[in-house]
PDB file of C-alpha atoms and ligand atoms in Angstrom:
ATOM      1  CA  LEU A   1      19.500  71.870 -48.297  1.00  0.00           C
ATOM      2  CA  LYS A   2      23.011  70.989 -47.199  1.00  0.00           C
ATOM      3  CA  ARG A   3      23.746  67.663 -45.569  1.00  0.00           C
ATOM      4  CA  PHE A   4      25.056  68.141 -42.031  1.00  0.00           C
ATOM      5  CA  TRP A   5      28.564  66.956 -42.938  1.00  0.00           C
ATOM      6  CA  GLU A   6      28.768  69.671 -45.594  1.00  0.00           C
ATOM      7  CA  GLU A   7      28.039  72.341 -43.001  1.00  0.00           C
ATOM      8  CA  ASN A   8      31.581  72.188 -41.647  1.00  0.00           C
ATOM      9  CA  ASN A   9      34.941  71.411 -43.203  1.00  0.00           C
ATOM     10  CA  MET A  10      34.849  67.639 -42.880  1.00  0.00           C
ATOM     11  CA  CYS A  11      34.076  65.564 -45.913  1.00  0.00           C
ATOM     12  CA  ILE A  12      31.896  62.453 -45.778  1.00  0.00           C
ATOM     13  CA  PHE A  13      34.890  60.082 -45.379  1.00  0.00           C
ATOM     14  CA  CYS A  14      36.404  62.281 -42.653  1.00  0.00           C
ATOM     15  CA  LYS A  15      33.054  61.979 -40.868  1.00  0.00           C
ATOM     16  CA  ILE A  16      33.033  58.189 -41.348  1.00  0.00           C
ATOM     17  CA  ALA A  17      36.575  57.893 -39.960  1.00  0.00           C
ATOM     18  CA  ALA A  18      35.549  60.037 -36.988  1.00  0.00           C
ATOM     19  CA  GLY A  19      32.502  57.846 -36.374  1.00  0.00           C
ATOM     20  CA  GLU A  20      30.143  60.753 -37.002  1.00  0.00           C
ATOM     21  CA  ILE A  21      28.503  58.951 -39.920  1.00  0.00           C
ATOM     22  CA  PRO A  22      27.793  55.268 -39.411  1.00  0.00           C
ATOM     23  CA  SER A  23      29.644  52.668 -41.479  1.00  0.00           C
ATOM     24  CA  SER A  24      30.353  48.978 -41.439  1.00  0.00           C
ATOM     25  CA  LYS A  25      33.861  49.190 -40.022  1.00  0.00           C
ATOM     26  CA  VAL A  26      36.235  46.335 -40.776  1.00  0.00           C
ATOM     27  CA  TYR A  27      39.549  47.773 -39.543  1.00  0.00           C
ATOM     28  CA  GLU A  28      40.937  50.813 -37.731  1.00  0.00           C
ATOM     29  CA  ASP A  29      44.314  51.913 -36.487  1.00  0.00           C
ATOM     30  CA  GLU A  30      46.002  55.192 -35.620  1.00  0.00           C
ATOM     31  CA  PHE A  31      46.287  56.265 -39.279  1.00  0.00           C
ATOM     32  CA  CYS A  32      43.688  54.246 -41.192  1.00  0.00           C
ATOM     33  CA  PHE A  33      40.022  53.334 -41.320  1.00  0.00           C
ATOM     34  CA  ALA A  34      38.412  50.636 -43.463  1.00  0.00           C
ATOM     35  CA  PHE A  35      34.694  50.039 -44.019  1.00  0.00           C
ATOM     36  CA  LYS A  36      32.357  48.268 -46.397  1.00  0.00           C
ATOM     37  CA  ASP A  37      31.411  50.152 -49.579  1.00  0.00           C
ATOM     38  CA  ILE A  38      27.740  51.090 -49.524  1.00  0.00           C
ATOM     39  CA  ASN A  39      27.362  50.077 -53.197  1.00  0.00           C
ATOM     40  CA  PRO A  40      29.480  46.920 -53.516  1.00  0.00           C
ATOM     41  CA  GLN A  41      30.934  46.036 -56.905  1.00  0.00           C
ATOM     42  CA  ALA A  42      32.180  42.608 -55.800  1.00  0.00           C
ATOM     43  CA  PRO A  43      31.219  40.081 -53.077  1.00  0.00           C
ATOM     44  CA  VAL A  44      33.757  41.852 -50.861  1.00  0.00           C
ATOM     45  CA  HIS A  45      34.167  45.577 -51.428  1.00  0.00           C
ATOM     46  CA  ILE A  46      36.016  47.504 -48.750  1.00  0.00           C
ATOM     47  CA  LEU A  47      37.206  51.102 -48.735  1.00  0.00           C
ATOM     48  CA  LEU A  48      40.511  51.812 -46.977  1.00  0.00           C
ATOM     49  CA  ILE A  49      41.147  55.496 -46.167  1.00  0.00           C
ATOM     50  CA  PRO A  50      43.707  57.553 -44.263  1.00  0.00           C
ATOM     51  CA  LYS A  51      42.121  59.294 -41.273  1.00  0.00           C
ATOM     52  CA  ALA A  52      43.818  62.462 -42.485  1.00  0.00           C
ATOM     53  CA  HIS A  53      42.013  64.323 -45.270  1.00  0.00           C
ATOM     54  CA  ILE A  54      44.123  63.760 -48.411  1.00  0.00           C
ATOM     55  CA  GLU A  55      42.083  64.516 -51.522  1.00  0.00           C
ATOM     56  CA  SER A  56      43.468  61.993 -53.954  1.00  0.00           C
ATOM     57  CA  MET A  57      46.681  60.304 -55.086  1.00  0.00           C
ATOM     58  CA  ASN A  58      47.607  63.695 -56.619  1.00  0.00           C
ATOM     59  CA  GLU A  59      48.129  65.000 -53.098  1.00  0.00           C
ATOM     60  CA  ILE A  60      50.643  62.342 -52.028  1.00  0.00           C
ATOM     61  CA  ASN A  61      53.954  63.970 -51.133  1.00  0.00           C
ATOM     62  CA  ASP A  62      56.851  63.895 -48.710  1.00  0.00           C
ATOM     63  CA  ASP A  63      54.783  65.491 -45.968  1.00  0.00           C
ATOM     64  CA  ASN A  64      52.181  62.679 -45.898  1.00  0.00           C
ATOM     65  CA  ALA A  65      54.472  59.802 -46.993  1.00  0.00           C
ATOM     66  CA  GLU A  66      54.399  58.245 -43.531  1.00  0.00           C
ATOM     67  CA  ILE A  67      50.608  58.188 -43.540  1.00  0.00           C
ATOM     68  CA  ILE A  68      50.551  56.739 -47.033  1.00  0.00           C
ATOM     69  CA  GLY A  69      53.001  54.067 -45.962  1.00  0.00           C
ATOM     70  CA  GLU A  70      50.704  53.144 -43.072  1.00  0.00           C
ATOM     71  CA  VAL A  71      47.725  52.922 -45.451  1.00  0.00           C
ATOM     72  CA  MET A  72      49.679  50.643 -47.757  1.00  0.00           C
ATOM     73  CA  LYS A  73      50.695  48.440 -44.831  1.00  0.00           C
ATOM     74  CA  ALA A  74      47.053  48.249 -43.765  1.00  0.00           C
ATOM     75  CA  ILE A  75      46.046  46.625 -47.054  1.00  0.00           C
ATOM     76  CA  PRO A  76      47.330  43.108 -46.160  1.00  0.00           C
ATOM     77  CA  LYS A  77      46.051  43.543 -42.611  1.00  0.00           C
ATOM     78  CA  VAL A  78      42.549  44.261 -43.877  1.00  0.00           C
ATOM     79  CA  ALA A  79      42.794  41.396 -46.366  1.00  0.00           C
ATOM     80  CA  SER A  80      43.878  38.990 -43.615  1.00  0.00           C
ATOM     81  CA  LEU A  81      40.733  39.813 -41.654  1.00  0.00           C
ATOM     82  CA  ILE A  82      38.401  38.754 -44.474  1.00  0.00           C
ATOM     83  CA  PRO A  83      38.413  35.000 -45.205  1.00  0.00           C
ATOM     84  CA  GLU A  84      36.899  35.588 -48.644  1.00  0.00           C
ATOM     85  CA  LEU A  85      40.080  37.493 -49.655  1.00  0.00           C
ATOM     86  CA  LYS A  86      42.510  34.669 -48.912  1.00  0.00           C
ATOM     87  CA  ASP A  87      42.755  33.635 -52.577  1.00  0.00           C
ATOM     88  CA  GLY A  88      43.404  37.188 -53.726  1.00  0.00           C
ATOM     89  CA  TYR A  89      41.968  40.618 -54.219  1.00  0.00           C
ATOM     90  CA  ARG A  90      42.313  43.741 -56.329  1.00  0.00           C
ATOM     91  CA  VAL A  91      43.100  47.276 -55.108  1.00  0.00           C
ATOM     92  CA  ILE A  92      41.898  50.308 -57.084  1.00  0.00           C
ATOM     93  CA  SER A  93      42.142  54.049 -56.443  1.00  0.00           C
ATOM     94  CA  ASN A  94      40.297  56.369 -58.823  1.00  0.00           C
ATOM     95  CA  CYS A  95      42.127  59.656 -59.101  1.00  0.00           C
ATOM     96  CA  GLY A  96      40.343  62.682 -60.554  1.00  0.00           C
ATOM     97  CA  LYS A  97      37.525  63.290 -62.972  1.00  0.00           C
ATOM     98  CA  ASN A  98      38.570  61.040 -65.854  1.00  0.00           C
ATOM     99  CA  ALA A  99      38.951  58.093 -63.464  1.00  0.00           C
ATOM    100  CA  GLY A 100      35.477  58.724 -62.081  1.00  0.00           C
ATOM    101  CA  GLN A 101      36.520  59.731 -58.557  1.00  0.00           C
ATOM    102  CA  THR A 102      33.358  60.781 -56.722  1.00  0.00           C
ATOM    103  CA  VAL A 103      34.604  61.216 -53.123  1.00  0.00           C
ATOM    104  CA  PHE A 104      37.602  63.519 -52.862  1.00  0.00           C
ATOM    105  CA  HIS A 105      39.154  61.886 -49.824  1.00  0.00           C
ATOM    106  CA  LEU A 106      41.840  59.387 -50.883  1.00  0.00           C
ATOM    107  CA  HIS A 107      40.505  55.828 -50.735  1.00  0.00           C
ATOM    108  CA  PHE A 108      41.585  52.405 -51.923  1.00  0.00           C
ATOM    109  CA  HIS A 109      38.893  50.010 -53.083  1.00  0.00           C
ATOM    110  CA  ILE A 110      39.736  46.453 -51.926  1.00  0.00           C
ATOM    111  CA  LEU A 111      37.733  44.074 -54.096  1.00  0.00           C
ATOM    112  CA  GLY A 112      37.449  40.320 -54.027  1.00  0.00           C
ATOM    113  CA  GLY A 113      35.476  37.327 -52.862  1.00  0.00           C
ATOM    114  CA  SER A 114      35.208  35.783 -56.329  1.00  0.00           C
ATOM    115  CA  GLU A 115      37.227  35.698 -59.508  1.00  0.00           C
ATOM    116  CA  MET A 116      37.477  39.293 -60.636  1.00  0.00           C
ATOM    117  CA  GLY A 117      36.661  38.786 -64.290  1.00  0.00           C
ATOM    118  CA  GLU A 118      38.362  40.621 -67.076  1.00  0.00           C
ATOM    119  CA  LYS A 119      41.440  42.631 -66.133  1.00  0.00           C
ATOM    120  CA  ILE A 120      41.802  46.254 -67.273  1.00  0.00           C
ATOM    121  CA  VAL A 121      45.582  46.022 -66.994  1.00  0.00           C
TER     122      VAL A 121
HETATM  123  P1  AMP B 201      35.098  56.647 -56.052  1.00  0.00           P
HETATM  124  O1  AMP B 201      33.970  56.666 -57.068  1.00  0.00           O
HETATM  125  O2  AMP B 201      36.298  55.922 -56.453  1.00  0.00           O
HETATM  126  O3  AMP B 201      35.372  58.037 -55.559  1.00  0.00           O
HETATM  127  O4  AMP B 201      34.548  55.796 -54.846  1.00  0.00           O
HETATM  128  C1  AMP B 201      33.659  56.281 -53.883  1.00  0.00           C
HETATM  129  C2  AMP B 201      32.997  55.094 -53.252  1.00  0.00           C
HETATM  130  O5  AMP B 201      32.419  55.527 -52.030  1.00  0.00           O
HETATM  131  C3  AMP B 201      31.885  54.499 -54.091  1.00  0.00           C
HETATM  132  O6  AMP B 201      32.206  53.146 -54.358  1.00  0.00           O
HETATM  133  C4  AMP B 201      30.648  54.621 -53.165  1.00  0.00           C
HETATM  134  O7  AMP B 201      29.815  53.537 -53.239  1.00  0.00           O
HETATM  135  C5  AMP B 201      31.282  54.761 -51.791  1.00  0.00           C
HETATM  136  N1  AMP B 201      30.524  55.450 -50.798  1.00  0.00           N
HETATM  137  C6  AMP B 201      29.976  56.696 -50.891  1.00  0.00           C
HETATM  138  N2  AMP B 201      29.361  57.017 -49.732  1.00  0.00           N
HETATM  139  C7  AMP B 201      29.520  55.974 -48.910  1.00  0.00           C
HETATM  140  C8  AMP B 201      29.118  55.691 -47.539  1.00  0.00           C
HETATM  141  N3  AMP B 201      28.439  56.586 -46.809  1.00  0.00           N
HETATM  142  N4  AMP B 201      29.469  54.510 -46.994  1.00  0.00           N
HETATM  143  C9  AMP B 201      30.174  53.608 -47.705  1.00  0.00           C
HETATM  144  N5  AMP B 201      30.601  53.818 -48.984  1.00  0.00           N
HETATM  145  C10 AMP B 201      30.267  54.956 -49.565  1.00  0.00           C
HETATM  146 ZN1   ZN B 202      38.040  63.922 -45.789  1.00  0.00          ZN
END
């Protein structure tokens, strides 16, 4: 049985950005949408996405560079809205199978709210 969002061409994050699937929205502008991750990996765990369907960082190119720039500019805006992020945060984007990407609509995890523990890099 297909979920209703799989019955047309919009992916789950497109549906969230369009308000067709409920989410805990924290920020929205013309290009971007940010909402709380349903399975938080830190005290604060927000997903920031472009409203446009871009599959992953592999799809970033000259044609969508303006959108990507707007998404990057939204990171400090989102962070400034969350008091728990004032002492810092980490941004992660999993790209492709080996990185464990599970939703193929570009998204940036914004994590914080406590010391992040051991760094990978
Ligand atoms: P990734 O594994 O990097 O592709 O990240 C996908 C993220 O989307 C995971 O952290 C999931 O917990 C999160 N996620 C999946 N579905 C939803 C949803 N409906 N609302 C909020 N977060 C979601
Ligand atoms: Zn999408």
